[in-house]
mmCIF file of C-alpha atoms in Angstrom:
data_model
loop_
_atom_site.group_PDB
_atom_site.id
_atom_site.type_symbol
_atom_site.label_atom_id
_atom_site.label_comp_id
_atom_site.label_asym_id
_atom_site.label_seq_id
_atom_site.Cartn_x
_atom_site.Cartn_y
_atom_site.Cartn_z
ATOM 1 C CA MET K 872 19.697 5.776 -14.437
ATOM 2 C CA MET K 873 17.990 8.705 -16.169
ATOM 3 C CA LEU K 874 17.611 8.386 -19.857
ATOM 4 C CA ASP K 875 17.408 11.212 -22.407
ATOM 5 C CA LEU K 876 13.792 11.791 -23.638
ATOM 6 C CA SER K 877 14.457 14.704 -25.761
ATOM 7 C CA GLY K 878 14.091 12.986 -29.057
ATOM 8 C CA CYS K 879 11.149 10.798 -28.208
ATOM 9 C CA GLU K 880 8.297 13.119 -29.252
ATOM 10 C CA ALA K 881 9.970 13.738 -32.685
ATOM 11 C CA GLU K 882 10.528 10.174 -33.176
ATOM 12 C CA LEU K 883 6.821 9.240 -32.355
ATOM 13 C CA ARG K 884 5.557 12.039 -34.583
ATOM 14 C CA ARG K 885 7.815 10.862 -37.366
ATOM 15 C CA ARG K 886 6.227 7.448 -37.141
ATOM 16 C CA GLY K 887 2.675 9.069 -37.307
ATOM 17 C CA LEU K 888 1.957 7.974 -33.727
ATOM 18 C CA VAL K 889 0.981 11.276 -32.254
ATOM 19 C CA PRO K 890 -2.692 12.199 -33.213
ATOM 20 C CA THR K 891 -3.511 15.867 -33.880
ATOM 21 C CA ASP K 892 -5.881 16.089 -30.894
ATOM 22 C CA CYS K 893 -3.255 14.713 -28.467
ATOM 23 C CA MET K 894 -3.833 16.424 -25.118
ATOM 24 C CA THR K 895 -0.829 14.905 -23.374
ATOM 25 C CA LEU K 896 2.022 12.478 -24.014
ATOM 26 C CA PHE K 897 4.065 11.384 -20.920
ATOM 27 C CA SER K 898 6.742 8.845 -20.335
ATOM 28 C CA VAL K 899 5.907 6.239 -17.595
ATOM 29 C CA GLY K 900 7.329 3.281 -15.852
ATOM 30 C CA SER K 901 10.986 2.702 -14.868
ATOM 31 C CA VAL K 902 12.361 5.394 -17.234
ATOM 32 C CA ALA K 903 10.086 8.128 -15.702
ATOM 33 C CA ARG K 904 11.043 7.113 -12.283
ATOM 34 C CA GLY K 905 14.723 7.084 -12.985
ATOM 35 C CA TRP K 906 15.091 3.370 -12.382
ATOM 36 C CA ALA K 907 15.889 2.354 -16.012
ATOM 37 C CA ASN K 908 18.550 0.057 -17.143
ATOM 38 C CA GLN K 909 20.160 -0.390 -20.716
ATOM 39 C CA SER K 910 17.328 -2.861 -21.748
ATOM 40 C CA SER K 911 14.308 -1.029 -20.078
ATOM 41 C CA ASP K 912 11.334 -0.346 -22.364
ATOM 42 C CA PHE K 913 10.373 3.183 -23.354
ATOM 43 C CA ASP K 914 6.805 3.314 -22.131
ATOM 44 C CA PHE K 915 4.407 6.109 -23.022
ATOM 45 C CA TYR K 916 0.849 7.064 -22.258
ATOM 46 C CA LEU K 917 -0.895 9.473 -24.716
ATOM 47 C CA VAL K 918 -4.353 11.121 -24.018
ATOM 48 C CA SER K 919 -6.489 12.232 -26.768
ATOM 49 C CA ARG K 920 -9.945 13.584 -27.090
ATOM 50 C CA SER K 921 -11.107 11.235 -29.766
ATOM 51 C CA VAL K 922 -10.184 7.549 -30.544
ATOM 52 C CA PRO K 923 -6.996 7.582 -32.496
ATOM 53 C CA ARG K 924 -6.628 5.597 -35.632
ATOM 54 C CA ILE K 925 -3.084 3.833 -35.298
ATOM 55 C CA GLU K 926 -2.580 1.178 -38.036
ATOM 56 C CA GLY K 927 -1.350 -2.004 -36.527
ATOM 57 C CA ALA K 928 -2.300 -1.185 -32.845
ATOM 58 C CA ARG K 929 -3.428 -3.682 -30.495
ATOM 59 C CA THR K 930 -6.408 -3.317 -28.308
ATOM 60 C CA VAL K 931 -6.659 -3.840 -24.541
ATOM 61 C CA PRO K 932 -10.215 -4.153 -22.851
ATOM 62 C CA VAL K 933 -10.894 -1.782 -20.126
ATOM 63 C CA PRO K 934 -14.178 -1.575 -18.067
ATOM 64 C CA LEU K 935 -14.996 1.917 -19.267
ATOM 65 C CA GLY K 936 -17.477 3.710 -21.406
ATOM 66 C CA HIS K 937 -15.253 3.352 -24.241
ATOM 67 C CA GLU K 938 -14.327 -0.336 -23.614
ATOM 68 C CA THR K 939 -10.857 -0.493 -24.970
ATOM 69 C CA ILE K 940 -7.576 1.358 -25.193
ATOM 70 C CA SER K 941 -4.951 1.027 -28.132
ATOM 71 C CA THR K 942 -1.223 0.147 -27.703
ATOM 72 C CA PHE K 943 1.363 0.239 -30.364
ATOM 73 C CA ASP K 944 4.988 -0.933 -29.935
ATOM 74 C CA PHE K 945 8.074 -1.287 -32.021
ATOM 75 C CA PRO K 946 11.768 -1.816 -31.631
ATOM 76 C CA LEU K 947 14.438 0.984 -32.021
ATOM 77 C CA ASP K 948 18.099 0.682 -31.270
ATOM 78 C CA GLY K 949 17.812 -2.379 -29.369
ATOM 79 C CA ARG K 950 15.017 -1.071 -27.123
ATOM 80 C CA ARG K 951 11.186 -1.710 -27.189
ATOM 81 C CA TRP K 952 8.898 1.579 -27.373
ATOM 82 C CA GLU K 953 5.231 1.209 -26.388
ATOM 83 C CA VAL K 954 2.594 3.959 -26.482
ATOM 84 C CA ALA K 955 -0.867 3.263 -24.817
ATOM 85 C CA TYR K 956 -3.595 5.462 -26.334
ATOM 86 C CA TRP K 957 -6.338 6.682 -23.644
ATOM 87 C CA LEU K 958 -9.255 8.955 -24.003
ATOM 88 C CA ASP K 959 -9.703 12.146 -21.896
ATOM 89 C CA SER K 960 -13.210 10.856 -21.269
ATOM 90 C CA GLN K 961 -11.723 7.488 -19.920
ATOM 91 C CA VAL K 962 -9.576 9.434 -17.467
ATOM 92 C CA ASP K 963 -12.778 11.233 -16.053
ATOM 93 C CA GLN K 964 -14.392 7.838 -15.741
ATOM 94 C CA MET K 965 -11.404 6.267 -13.791
ATOM 95 C CA LEU K 966 -11.196 9.245 -11.390
ATOM 96 C CA SER K 967 -15.127 8.982 -10.876
ATOM 97 C CA LYS K 968 -14.626 5.419 -9.709
ATOM 98 C CA VAL K 969 -12.361 6.261 -6.783
ATOM 99 C CA THR K 970 -14.058 9.325 -5.163
ATOM 100 C CA TRP K 971 -14.394 9.424 -1.569
ATOM 101 C CA SER K 972 -18.281 9.020 -1.883
ATOM 102 C CA GLU K 973 -17.519 5.686 -3.510
ATOM 103 C CA PHE K 974 -15.101 4.800 -0.829
ATOM 104 C CA ASP K 975 -17.589 5.774 1.861
ATOM 105 C CA ALA K 976 -20.278 3.739 0.360
ATOM 106 C CA GLY K 977 -18.171 0.590 0.727
ATOM 107 C CA VAL K 978 -17.176 -0.012 -2.602
ATOM 108 C CA SER K 979 -14.670 -2.968 -2.457
ATOM 109 C CA SER K 980 -11.027 -1.914 -2.749
ATOM 110 C CA LEU K 981 -10.321 -5.332 -4.494
ATOM 111 C CA LYS K 982 -12.856 -4.564 -7.301
ATOM 112 C CA VAL K 983 -12.961 -0.825 -7.759
ATOM 113 C CA MET K 984 -10.609 -0.926 -10.883
ATOM 114 C CA VAL K 985 -8.581 -3.308 -12.857
ATOM 115 C CA ASP K 986 -4.755 -3.344 -12.892
ATOM 116 C CA THR K 987 -4.742 -1.475 -16.239
ATOM 117 C CA GLU K 988 -6.703 1.429 -14.747
ATOM 118 C CA GLU K 989 -4.739 1.384 -11.466
ATOM 119 C CA LEU K 990 -1.576 1.582 -13.320
ATOM 120 C CA PHE K 991 -2.623 4.553 -15.309
ATOM 121 C CA LEU K 992 -3.762 6.607 -12.321
ATOM 122 C CA GLU K 993 -0.569 5.584 -10.467
ATOM 123 C CA ARG K 994 1.595 6.956 -13.361
ATOM 124 C CA ILE K 995 -0.349 10.200 -13.617
ATOM 125 C CA ARG K 996 1.550 10.954 -10.460
ATOM 126 C CA THR K 997 5.015 9.865 -11.616
ATOM 127 C CA GLY K 998 4.897 10.527 -15.392
ATOM 128 C CA LEU K 999 7.304 12.811 -17.201
ATOM 129 C CA PRO K 1000 5.441 14.995 -19.754
ATOM 130 C CA LEU K 1001 6.838 15.303 -23.169
ATOM 131 C CA LEU K 1002 3.626 17.282 -24.189
ATOM 132 C CA GLY K 1003 0.633 18.690 -22.199
ATOM 133 C CA GLU K 1004 2.281 19.215 -18.861
ATOM 134 C CA ASP K 1005 -0.674 21.367 -17.892
ATOM 135 C CA TRP K 1006 -3.010 18.562 -18.504
ATOM 136 C CA LEU K 1007 -1.010 16.347 -16.326
ATOM 137 C CA ASP K 1008 -0.771 18.886 -13.528
ATOM 138 C CA ARG K 1009 -4.512 19.280 -13.509
ATOM 139 C CA ARG K 1010 -4.949 15.572 -13.471
ATOM 140 C CA ARG K 1011 -2.593 15.120 -10.625
ATOM 141 C CA VAL K 1012 -4.456 17.678 -8.539
ATOM 142 C CA GLU K 1013 -7.678 15.859 -9.300
ATOM 143 C CA LEU K 1014 -6.302 12.589 -8.257
ATOM 144 C CA ALA K 1015 -4.974 13.846 -5.003
ATOM 145 C CA ASP K 1016 -8.714 14.799 -4.168
ATOM 146 C CA THR K 1017 -9.903 11.376 -4.696
ATOM 147 C CA ALA K 1018 -9.782 8.323 -2.523
ATOM 148 C CA TYR K 1019 -7.526 6.392 -4.790
ATOM 149 C CA GLN K 1020 -4.743 6.329 -2.084
ATOM 150 C CA ALA K 1021 -7.330 5.115 0.376
ATOM 151 C CA PHE K 1022 -8.532 2.396 -1.832
ATOM 152 C CA LEU K 1023 -4.927 1.082 -2.505
ATOM 153 C CA THR K 1024 -3.853 1.445 1.176
ATOM 154 C CA THR K 1025 -6.980 -0.521 2.193
ATOM 155 C CA ARG K 1026 -6.470 -3.297 -0.163
ATOM 156 C CA SER K 1027 -2.874 -3.910 0.769
ATOM 157 C CA LEU K 1028 -3.888 -3.863 4.524
ATOM 158 C CA ALA K 1029 -6.593 -6.509 3.864
ATOM 159 C CA GLU K 1030 -4.336 -8.555 1.798
ATOM 160 C CA ALA K 1031 -1.537 -8.332 4.652
ATOM 161 C CA ASP K 1032 -4.206 -9.370 7.321
ATOM 162 C CA GLY K 1033 -5.230 -12.169 5.269
ATOM 163 C CA ASN K 1034 -1.806 -13.529 4.784
ATOM 164 C CA VAL K 1035 -1.037 -12.966 8.593
ATOM 165 C CA GLU K 1036 -4.110 -15.188 9.444
ATOM 166 C CA ASP K 1037 -3.034 -17.663 6.851
ATOM 167 C CA ALA K 1038 0.412 -17.772 8.353
ATOM 168 C CA LEU K 1039 -0.837 -18.362 11.980
ATOM 169 C CA GLY K 1040 -3.338 -21.056 10.921
ATOM 170 C CA MET K 1041 -0.459 -22.734 8.996
ATOM 171 C CA LEU K 1042 1.835 -22.557 12.115
ATOM 172 C CA VAL K 1043 -0.831 -24.139 14.342
ATOM 173 C CA ALA K 1044 -1.351 -26.807 11.592
ATOM 174 C CA GLY K 1045 2.380 -27.466 11.626
ATOM 175 C CA ASP K 1046 2.685 -26.669 7.986
ATOM 176 C CA ILE K 1047 5.894 -24.348 8.572
ATOM 177 C CA GLU K 1048 7.043 -24.050 4.939
ATOM 178 C CA SER K 1049 3.570 -22.607 3.936
ATOM 179 C CA ALA K 1050 3.433 -20.398 7.016
ATOM 180 C CA VAL K 1051 6.997 -18.843 5.965
ATOM 181 C CA MET K 1052 5.576 -18.232 2.291
ATOM 182 C CA ALA K 1053 2.432 -16.584 3.764
ATOM 183 C CA ALA K 1054 4.426 -14.390 6.009
ATOM 184 C CA ARG K 1055 6.566 -13.332 3.269
ATOM 185 C CA LYS K 1056 3.397 -12.286 1.246
ATOM 186 C CA ALA K 1057 2.095 -10.559 4.386
ATOM 187 C CA LEU K 1058 5.303 -8.601 4.565
ATOM 188 C CA GLY K 1059 5.104 -7.559 1.038
ATOM 189 C CA HIS K 1060 1.469 -6.366 1.396
ATOM 190 C CA ALA K 1061 2.337 -4.434 4.691
ATOM 191 C CA VAL K 1062 5.163 -2.670 3.260
ATOM 192 C CA ASP K 1063 3.050 -1.635 0.204
ATOM 193 C CA ALA K 1064 0.357 -0.351 2.554
ATOM 194 C CA LEU K 1065 2.919 1.703 4.303
ATOM 195 C CA LEU K 1066 4.400 2.985 1.048
ATOM 196 C CA GLU K 1067 0.919 3.818 -0.367
ATOM 197 C CA SER K 1068 -0.028 5.708 2.750
ATOM 198 C CA HIS K 1069 2.996 8.004 1.917
ATOM 199 C CA GLY K 1070 1.721 8.251 -1.670
ATOM 200 C CA ASN K 1071 4.217 6.096 -3.277
ATOM 201 C CA TYR K 1072 2.399 3.611 -5.318
ATOM 202 C CA GLY K 1073 3.348 0.485 -7.266
ATOM 203 C CA SER K 1074 2.205 -2.492 -5.488
ATOM 204 C CA ARG K 1075 1.183 -4.172 -8.776
ATOM 205 C CA THR K 1076 4.923 -4.280 -9.777
ATOM 206 C CA PRO K 1077 6.482 -5.800 -6.683
ATOM 207 C CA LYS K 1078 9.994 -5.957 -8.404
ATOM 208 C CA TRP K 1079 10.353 -2.252 -7.639
ATOM 209 C CA ARG K 1080 9.403 -2.512 -3.937
ATOM 210 C CA ALA K 1081 12.909 -2.049 -2.757
ATOM 211 C CA ARG K 1082 13.385 0.777 -5.062
ATOM 212 C CA ARG K 1083 10.330 2.544 -3.557
ATOM 213 C CA VAL K 1084 11.224 1.712 0.029
ATOM 214 C CA LYS K 1085 14.587 3.371 -0.542
ATOM 215 C CA GLU K 1086 13.100 6.384 -2.244
ATOM 216 C CA ALA K 1087 10.469 6.875 0.485
ATOM 217 C CA ALA K 1088 12.854 6.880 3.245
ATOM 218 C CA LEU K 1089 10.226 5.713 5.640
ATOM 219 C CA ARG K 1090 10.614 6.588 9.295
ATOM 220 C CA GLU K 1091 8.490 3.509 10.376
ATOM 221 C CA LEU K 1092 10.571 1.118 8.348
ATOM 222 C CA PRO K 1093 14.309 2.236 7.501
ATOM 223 C CA PHE K 1094 15.558 0.591 4.418
ATOM 224 C CA GLU K 1095 18.118 -1.659 6.183
ATOM 225 C CA ARG K 1096 15.566 -3.201 8.401
ATOM 226 C CA TYR K 1097 13.133 -3.688 5.448
ATOM 227 C CA TRP K 1098 15.835 -5.278 3.356
ATOM 228 C CA ALA K 1099 17.062 -7.759 6.035
ATOM 229 C CA LEU K 1100 13.298 -9.002 6.389
ATOM 230 C CA GLU K 1101 12.961 -9.160 2.407
ATOM 231 C CA THR K 1102 16.146 -11.211 2.014
ATOM 232 C CA MET K 1103 15.292 -13.308 5.196
ATOM 233 C CA ALA K 1104 18.689 -12.190 6.589
ATOM 234 C CA ASP K 1105 17.812 -13.426 10.026
ATOM 235 C CA TYR K 1106 15.911 -16.584 9.256
ATOM 236 C CA ASP K 1107 17.101 -19.436 11.150
ATOM 237 C CA ALA K 1108 16.178 -22.742 9.574
ATOM 238 C CA ARG K 1109 16.361 -24.476 13.037
ATOM 239 C CA ASP K 1110 13.332 -22.268 14.100
ATOM 240 C CA PRO K 1111 11.488 -20.981 11.122
ATOM 241 C CA ALA K 1112 8.232 -20.399 13.395
ATOM 242 C CA ASP K 1113 10.124 -17.689 15.309
ATOM 243 C CA TRP K 1114 10.757 -15.790 11.983
ATOM 244 C CA VAL K 1115 7.213 -16.205 10.950
ATOM 245 C CA ARG K 1116 5.977 -14.742 14.274
ATOM 246 C CA ARG K 1117 8.421 -11.794 14.020
ATOM 247 C CA VAL K 1118 7.454 -10.951 10.653
ATOM 248 C CA VAL K 1119 3.732 -11.033 11.190
ATOM 249 C CA THR K 1120 4.078 -9.134 14.338
ATOM 250 C CA LEU K 1121 5.807 -6.382 12.392
ATOM 251 C CA CYS K 1122 3.083 -6.605 9.669
ATOM 252 C CA LYS K 1123 0.706 -5.736 12.571
ATOM 253 C CA ASP K 1124 2.831 -3.159 14.020
ATOM 254 C CA LEU K 1125 2.932 -1.294 10.545
ATOM 255 C CA SER K 1126 -0.588 -1.510 10.264
ATOM 256 C CA VAL K 1127 -0.959 0.875 13.131
ATOM 257 C CA GLU K 1128 1.112 3.340 11.511
ATOM 258 C CA VAL K 1129 -0.618 3.312 8.223
ATOM 259 C CA GLU K 1130 -3.032 6.118 7.716
ATOM 260 C CA ILE K 1131 -5.788 5.480 5.308
ATOM 261 C CA MET B 218 -16.000 -18.448 29.681
ATOM 262 C CA THR B 219 -12.312 -17.998 30.259
ATOM 263 C CA SER B 220 -11.137 -15.331 32.450
ATOM 264 C CA GLN B 221 -7.601 -14.118 33.125
ATOM 265 C CA THR B 222 -5.770 -12.662 36.169
ATOM 266 C CA TYR B 223 -3.157 -10.167 35.694
ATOM 267 C CA ASP B 224 -1.534 -7.534 37.751
ATOM 268 C CA ALA B 225 0.415 -4.279 37.206
ATOM 269 C CA GLN B 226 3.479 -6.298 36.357
ATOM 270 C CA SER B 227 1.827 -8.389 33.619
ATOM 271 C CA VAL B 228 2.717 -7.700 30.090
ATOM 272 C CA PRO B 229 0.042 -7.324 27.521
ATOM 273 C CA ALA B 230 0.456 -7.842 23.868
ATOM 274 C CA ARG B 231 -1.746 -6.993 20.873
ATOM 275 C CA LYS B 232 -3.307 -10.252 19.427
ATOM 276 C CA LEU B 233 -2.112 -10.791 15.938
ATOM 277 C CA GLU B 234 -5.620 -11.786 14.726
ATOM 278 C CA ALA B 235 -6.855 -8.465 15.544
ATOM 279 C CA ARG B 236 -7.241 -5.969 12.621
ATOM 280 C CA VAL B 237 -6.177 -2.173 13.030
ATOM 281 C CA ARG B 238 -6.996 0.516 10.826
ATOM 282 C CA LYS B 239 -6.090 4.351 11.096
ATOM 283 C CA PHE B 240 -8.658 6.129 9.205
ATOM 284 C CA ARG B 241 -9.119 10.002 9.208
ATOM 285 C CA GLY B 242 -7.151 10.487 12.283
ATOM 286 C CA LYS B 243 -8.990 7.757 14.330
ATOM 287 C CA LEU B 244 -7.544 4.307 15.344
ATOM 288 C CA PHE B 245 -9.919 1.367 14.986
ATOM 289 C CA VAL B 246 -9.389 -1.991 16.253
ATOM 290 C CA ALA B 247 -11.506 -5.005 15.243
ATOM 291 C CA ASN B 248 -12.028 -8.568 15.604
ATOM 292 C CA ALA B 249 -14.184 -10.662 13.048
ATOM 293 C CA SER B 250 -17.561 -9.005 14.214
ATOM 294 C CA LEU B 251 -16.807 -5.780 16.236
ATOM 295 C CA ALA B 252 -14.716 -2.757 15.820
ATOM 296 C CA PHE B 253 -13.798 -0.307 18.751
ATOM 297 C CA GLU B 254 -12.926 3.286 17.739
ATOM 298 C CA LEU B 255 -10.160 4.363 20.134
ATOM 299 C CA ASP B 256 -10.158 7.821 21.565
ATOM 300 C CA GLU B 257 -6.780 9.719 21.964
ATOM 301 C CA VAL B 258 -6.031 8.112 25.433
ATOM 302 C CA ALA B 259 -7.098 4.604 24.365
ATOM 303 C CA GLU B 260 -4.926 4.990 21.390
ATOM 304 C CA LEU B 261 -1.946 5.842 23.278
ATOM 305 C CA ILE B 262 -2.721 2.850 25.599
ATOM 306 C CA PHE B 263 -2.969 0.524 22.677
ATOM 307 C CA ARG B 264 0.154 1.778 20.775
ATOM 308 C CA SER B 265 2.041 1.194 24.154
ATOM 309 C CA VAL B 266 0.997 -2.320 24.169
ATOM 310 C CA ASP B 267 3.961 -4.006 22.552
ATOM 311 C CA GLY B 268 4.553 -7.316 24.282
ATOM 312 C CA VAL B 269 7.411 -5.673 26.336
ATOM 313 C CA ALA B 270 5.912 -2.938 28.425
ATOM 314 C CA THR B 271 4.152 -3.890 31.845
ATOM 315 C CA LEU B 272 0.754 -2.562 32.624
ATOM 316 C CA GLN B 273 2.347 -0.478 35.270
ATOM 317 C CA GLN B 274 4.755 1.012 32.565
ATOM 318 C CA ILE B 275 1.875 1.754 30.223
ATOM 319 C CA GLY B 276 0.134 3.438 33.156
ATOM 320 C CA GLU B 277 3.025 5.517 33.915
ATOM 321 C CA LYS B 278 3.390 6.749 30.372
ATOM 322 C CA VAL B 279 -0.215 7.644 30.200
ATOM 323 C CA ALA B 280 0.026 9.460 33.673
ATOM 324 C CA ALA B 281 2.998 11.447 32.447
ATOM 325 C CA GLU B 282 1.104 12.306 29.147
ATOM 326 C CA TYR B 283 -2.058 13.485 30.775
ATOM 327 C CA ASP B 284 -0.781 14.667 34.217
ATOM 328 C CA ILE B 285 -2.930 12.326 36.337
ATOM 329 C CA SER B 286 -1.730 9.925 39.060
ATOM 330 C CA VAL B 287 -0.169 6.710 37.992
ATOM 331 C CA ALA B 288 -2.734 4.778 40.087
ATOM 332 C CA GLU B 289 -5.630 6.229 38.124
ATOM 333 C CA ALA B 290 -3.547 5.749 34.869
ATOM 334 C CA VAL B 291 -2.906 2.073 35.627
ATOM 335 C CA SER B 292 -6.444 1.646 36.533
ATOM 336 C CA ASP B 293 -7.867 3.299 33.296
ATOM 337 C CA CYS B 294 -5.321 1.256 31.265
ATOM 338 C CA ALA B 295 -6.484 -1.918 32.935
ATOM 339 C CA GLU B 296 -9.998 -1.273 32.299
ATOM 340 C CA LEU B 297 -9.670 -0.656 28.531
ATOM 341 C CA LEU B 298 -7.180 -3.684 28.254
ATOM 342 C CA ALA B 299 -9.693 -5.816 29.903
ATOM 343 C CA GLN B 300 -12.362 -4.846 27.247
ATOM 344 C CA LEU B 301 -9.835 -5.486 24.629
ATOM 345 C CA THR B 302 -8.951 -8.711 25.977
ATOM 346 C CA GLU B 303 -12.475 -9.731 26.315
ATOM 347 C CA ASN B 304 -12.818 -9.140 22.655
ATOM 348 C CA GLY B 305 -9.798 -11.009 21.506
ATOM 349 C CA MET B 306 -7.741 -7.959 20.619
ATOM 350 C CA VAL B 307 -5.283 -8.095 23.375
ATOM 351 C CA GLU B 308 -3.613 -11.012 25.293
ATOM 352 C CA TRP B 309 -1.547 -11.490 28.214
ATOM 353 C CA PRO B 310 0.954 -14.159 27.035
ATOM 354 C CA ALA B 311 2.526 -14.985 30.433
ATOM 355 C CA VAL B 312 -0.769 -14.968 32.477
ATOM 356 C CA SER B 313 -2.629 -18.245 33.009
ATOM 357 C CA SER B 314 -6.076 -18.721 32.057
ATOM 358 C CA HIS B 315 -8.774 -20.097 34.490
ATOM 359 C CA GLN B 316 -11.803 -21.725 33.236
#
């Protein structure tokens, strides 16, 4: 569902929520990706040169030179609006954390950035600009030159492998229910890795995974096959171990197809 | 040490404990302490190991791809797969082990 964003900038200005040195304002999340429903929030990112003064804003800690971002939300016509305020210098710092030299130096994909940062960089790629489209275009090019995708893909593969090992160990121990749970987790991470290797990000919001698989139209994993696994359509309660083995085998097969 | 005997009709499978990464166009297969970088031929062999194809069939595929004799290809496949088996990256589920 595509929502009309044409009046959003004016509404934010009317409320004094767009600082004079704003470099870009873009819609993010389900609205920007065309996945919104009637109750979806309007989420925006705004990037400015200097720290904005927004009365009533909350602060969120980030591990960057300027150690916080601000967020401000309000209800309008039954919908929640939220603006997150970032600094241009913070974006520079986030991009510098995920360079190829950092990746090649062995910086852990589990620790390279926090979720707030990861989400921001992900949304650079999918955001819909209301202001400063050239800023967004430039940052997209810069992001594409980093190892961001490699960091995410590596992390998802490692998490998939870890859950496969758990599932196999649980099967050996006769803990079948836990093995099923671990296999389900492994599947999610393996699918995320495959999606990430195709530049389709969002592993921190798994509720959208089916949407992402459908959108990506993966040769290696057609949607129908993915959906049958995700919904455990061929799970046989008389032989759960067989399902676990088939799922973890698929996870391993997918990992061969994932280009970091 | 455990050794396994298998022949051209034996079916290899990738071990689920092995970790695989495709990085900068190269396929790497690793166990807990060791990683192999597979060249183009080795990657084709490893990808062909699916728990269904026999060693003979994998050799035939390699022979057709690289225009070499099937016997030579089967021998090359057996050599690589023996190395991967020794390092816990490939197994032969239907083959008996001998102490």
